[in-house]
Short mmCIF file of C-alpha atoms in Angstrom, two decimals:
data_model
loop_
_atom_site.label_atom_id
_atom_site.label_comp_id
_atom_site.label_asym_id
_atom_site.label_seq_id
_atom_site.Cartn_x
_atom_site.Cartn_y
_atom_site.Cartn_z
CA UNK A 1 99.74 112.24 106.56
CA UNK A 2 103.08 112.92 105.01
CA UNK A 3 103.19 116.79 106.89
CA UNK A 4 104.08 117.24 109.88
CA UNK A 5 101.44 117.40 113.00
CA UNK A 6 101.30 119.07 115.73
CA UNK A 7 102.80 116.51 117.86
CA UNK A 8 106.19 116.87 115.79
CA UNK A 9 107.51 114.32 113.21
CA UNK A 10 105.88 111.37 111.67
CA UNK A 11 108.03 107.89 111.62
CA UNK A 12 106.69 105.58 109.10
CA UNK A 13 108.05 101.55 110.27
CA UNK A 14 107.80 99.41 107.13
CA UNK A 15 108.96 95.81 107.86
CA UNK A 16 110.20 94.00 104.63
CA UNK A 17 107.94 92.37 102.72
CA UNK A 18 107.86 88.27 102.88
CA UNK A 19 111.35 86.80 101.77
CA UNK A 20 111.75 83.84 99.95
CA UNK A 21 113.63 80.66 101.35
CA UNK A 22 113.86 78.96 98.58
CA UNK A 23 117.51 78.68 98.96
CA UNK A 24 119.00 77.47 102.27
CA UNK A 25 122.57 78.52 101.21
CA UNK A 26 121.57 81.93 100.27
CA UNK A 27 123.24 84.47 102.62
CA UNK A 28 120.78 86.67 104.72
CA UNK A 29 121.68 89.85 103.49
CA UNK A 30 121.25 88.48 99.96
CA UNK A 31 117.34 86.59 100.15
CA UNK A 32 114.99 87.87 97.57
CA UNK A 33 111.25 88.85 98.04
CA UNK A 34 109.14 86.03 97.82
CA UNK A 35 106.09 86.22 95.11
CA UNK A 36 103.76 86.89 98.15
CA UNK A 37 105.75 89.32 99.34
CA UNK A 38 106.27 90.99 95.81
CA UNK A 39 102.24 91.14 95.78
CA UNK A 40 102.42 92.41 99.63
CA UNK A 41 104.65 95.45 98.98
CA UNK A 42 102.58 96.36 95.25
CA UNK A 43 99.91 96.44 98.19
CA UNK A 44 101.58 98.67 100.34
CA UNK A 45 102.40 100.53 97.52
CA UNK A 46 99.24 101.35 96.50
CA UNK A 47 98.13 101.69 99.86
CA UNK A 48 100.49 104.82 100.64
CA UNK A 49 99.47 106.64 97.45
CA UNK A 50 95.65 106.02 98.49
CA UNK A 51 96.59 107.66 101.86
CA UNK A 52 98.89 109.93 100.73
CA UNK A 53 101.51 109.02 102.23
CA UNK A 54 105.01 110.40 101.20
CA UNK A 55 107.80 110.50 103.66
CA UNK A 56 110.75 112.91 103.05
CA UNK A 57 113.04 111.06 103.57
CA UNK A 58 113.71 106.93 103.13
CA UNK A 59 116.07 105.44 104.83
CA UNK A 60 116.27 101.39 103.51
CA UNK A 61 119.06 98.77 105.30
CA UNK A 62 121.04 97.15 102.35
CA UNK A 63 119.61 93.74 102.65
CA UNK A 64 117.87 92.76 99.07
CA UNK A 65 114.25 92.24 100.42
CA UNK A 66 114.55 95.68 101.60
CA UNK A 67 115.66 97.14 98.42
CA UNK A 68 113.48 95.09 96.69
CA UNK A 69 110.47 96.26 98.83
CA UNK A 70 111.79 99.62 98.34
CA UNK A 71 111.36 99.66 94.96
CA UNK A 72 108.14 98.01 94.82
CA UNK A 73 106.32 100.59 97.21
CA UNK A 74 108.65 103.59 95.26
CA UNK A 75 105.87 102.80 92.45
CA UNK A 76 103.33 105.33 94.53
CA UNK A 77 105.36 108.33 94.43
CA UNK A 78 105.07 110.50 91.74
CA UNK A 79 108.52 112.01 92.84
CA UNK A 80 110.83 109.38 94.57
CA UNK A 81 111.56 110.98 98.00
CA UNK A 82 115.13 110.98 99.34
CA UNK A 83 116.58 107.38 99.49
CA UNK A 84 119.28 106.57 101.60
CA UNK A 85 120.89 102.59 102.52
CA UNK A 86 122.08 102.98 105.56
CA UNK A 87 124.13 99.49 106.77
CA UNK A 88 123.28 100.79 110.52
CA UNK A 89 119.69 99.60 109.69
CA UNK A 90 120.45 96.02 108.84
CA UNK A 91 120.15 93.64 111.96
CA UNK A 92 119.74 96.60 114.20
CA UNK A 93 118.83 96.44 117.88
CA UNK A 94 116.64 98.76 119.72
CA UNK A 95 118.76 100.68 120.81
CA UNK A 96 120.67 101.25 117.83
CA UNK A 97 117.60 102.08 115.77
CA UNK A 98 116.92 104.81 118.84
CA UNK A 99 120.05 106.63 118.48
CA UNK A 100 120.13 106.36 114.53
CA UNK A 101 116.48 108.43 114.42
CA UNK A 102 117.64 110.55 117.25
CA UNK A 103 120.56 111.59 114.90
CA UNK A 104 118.23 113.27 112.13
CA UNK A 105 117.85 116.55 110.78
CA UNK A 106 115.34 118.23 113.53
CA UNK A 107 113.88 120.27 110.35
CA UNK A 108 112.75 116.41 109.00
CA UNK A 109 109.14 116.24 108.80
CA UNK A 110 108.89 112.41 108.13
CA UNK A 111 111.17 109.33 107.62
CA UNK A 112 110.33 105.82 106.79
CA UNK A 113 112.26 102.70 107.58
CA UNK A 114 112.32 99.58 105.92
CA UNK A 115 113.93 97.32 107.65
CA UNK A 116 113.55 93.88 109.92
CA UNK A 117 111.96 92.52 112.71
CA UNK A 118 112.85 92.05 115.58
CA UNK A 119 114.08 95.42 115.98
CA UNK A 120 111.17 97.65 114.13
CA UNK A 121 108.63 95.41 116.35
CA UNK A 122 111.19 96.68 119.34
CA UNK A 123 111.21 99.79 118.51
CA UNK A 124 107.14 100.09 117.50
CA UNK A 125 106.13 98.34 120.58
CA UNK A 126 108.43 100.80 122.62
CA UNK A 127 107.76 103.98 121.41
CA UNK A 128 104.01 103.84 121.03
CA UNK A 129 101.96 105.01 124.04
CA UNK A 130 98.39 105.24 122.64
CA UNK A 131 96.99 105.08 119.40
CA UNK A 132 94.11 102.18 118.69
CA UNK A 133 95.45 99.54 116.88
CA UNK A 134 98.30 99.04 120.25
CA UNK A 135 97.28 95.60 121.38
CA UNK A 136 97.65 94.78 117.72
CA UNK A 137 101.05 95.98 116.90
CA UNK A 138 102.08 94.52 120.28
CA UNK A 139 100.82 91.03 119.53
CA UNK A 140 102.62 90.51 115.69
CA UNK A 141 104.48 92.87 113.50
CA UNK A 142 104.86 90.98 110.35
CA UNK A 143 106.57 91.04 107.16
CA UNK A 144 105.01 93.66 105.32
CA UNK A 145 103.60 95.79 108.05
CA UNK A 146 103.39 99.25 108.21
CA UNK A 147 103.20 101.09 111.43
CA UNK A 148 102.66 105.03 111.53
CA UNK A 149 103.71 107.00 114.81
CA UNK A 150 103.34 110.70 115.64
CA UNK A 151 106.74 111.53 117.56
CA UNK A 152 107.29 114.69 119.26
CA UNK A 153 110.47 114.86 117.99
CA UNK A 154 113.63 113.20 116.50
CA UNK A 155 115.84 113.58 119.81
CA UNK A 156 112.80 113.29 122.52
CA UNK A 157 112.00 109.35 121.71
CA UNK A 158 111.57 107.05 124.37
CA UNK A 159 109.47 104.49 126.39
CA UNK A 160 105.85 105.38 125.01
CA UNK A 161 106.64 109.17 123.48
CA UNK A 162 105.02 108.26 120.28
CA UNK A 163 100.87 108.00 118.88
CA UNK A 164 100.40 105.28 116.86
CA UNK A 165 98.46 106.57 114.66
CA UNK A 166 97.87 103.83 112.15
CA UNK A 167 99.03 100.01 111.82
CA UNK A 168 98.66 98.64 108.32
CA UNK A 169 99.27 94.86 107.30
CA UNK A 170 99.55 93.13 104.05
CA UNK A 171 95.82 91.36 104.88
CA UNK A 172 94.47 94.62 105.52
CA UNK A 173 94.70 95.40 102.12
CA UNK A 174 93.87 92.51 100.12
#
């Protein structure tokens, strides 16, 4: 999965793993994973080296449960791909998440986000046209989650461009 396809460029959408709440006065940008979400993304983990799934590039928002997710799932890959924390990816709307991807490297094969809802359920639910898990992805995208589209290309994304071509969640794989 981790090639390109003939429709163009694979975008893998990995939504955080559960945080933990533990403490109120804990900034955003600063909550940890929670020990279920710890397991979740060792799940996830495991689950993209089973499917052989190795984006070339990783692009992670700053926020700890992202890292922290991040390094969790970077457990699967023999050789770490490119990792970059890119600030534009924390709290980000639709729209800025559109022209962030649109901005890539047209030679990029694949790129995985990790980031937060509710923009990579925005952005999931908008770009996918078919693929079978739809009604699925449509109805929750939760922490954890891992949704696989077929684009046709970096700068071509819009209202229902993209295949989904898989939707995994942390249940999925217990």
């Amino acid at each position: 999965m981790d090639v390109m396809n003939k429709a163009g460029r694979l975008l893998y959408l990995l939504r955080h793993a559960k945080s933990d709440w533990g403490e109120p006065a804990t900034p955003d940008i600063d909550r940890p994973l929670a020990p279920r979400g710890r397991k979740a993304a060792r799940s996830m983990g495991r689950h993209l080296k089973k499917s052989s799934i190795r984006p070339e590039l990783i692009l992670c928002s700053p926020a700890r449960r992202t890292r922290q997710t991040l390094d969790l799932i970077g457990r699967a890959f023999e050789i770490m791909p490119t990792v970059r924390l890119e600030p534009w990816l924390y709290a980000a709307s639709l729209n800025s998440l559109m022209v962030n991807i649109g901005e890539l490297a047209p030679e990029t094969a694949s790129v995985m986000l990790i980031g937060h809802n509710p923009g990579l359920e925005e952005l999931a639910a908008t770009l996918a046209g078919t693929g079978a898990d739809l009604d699925r992805l449509r109805d929750k995208f939760p922490t954890g989650a891992l949704a696989t589209l077929s684009v046709p290309s970096w700068r071509d994304l819009g209202q229902g461009s993209a295949e989904l071509v898989s939707f995994v969640v942390p249940r999925d794989l217990s």
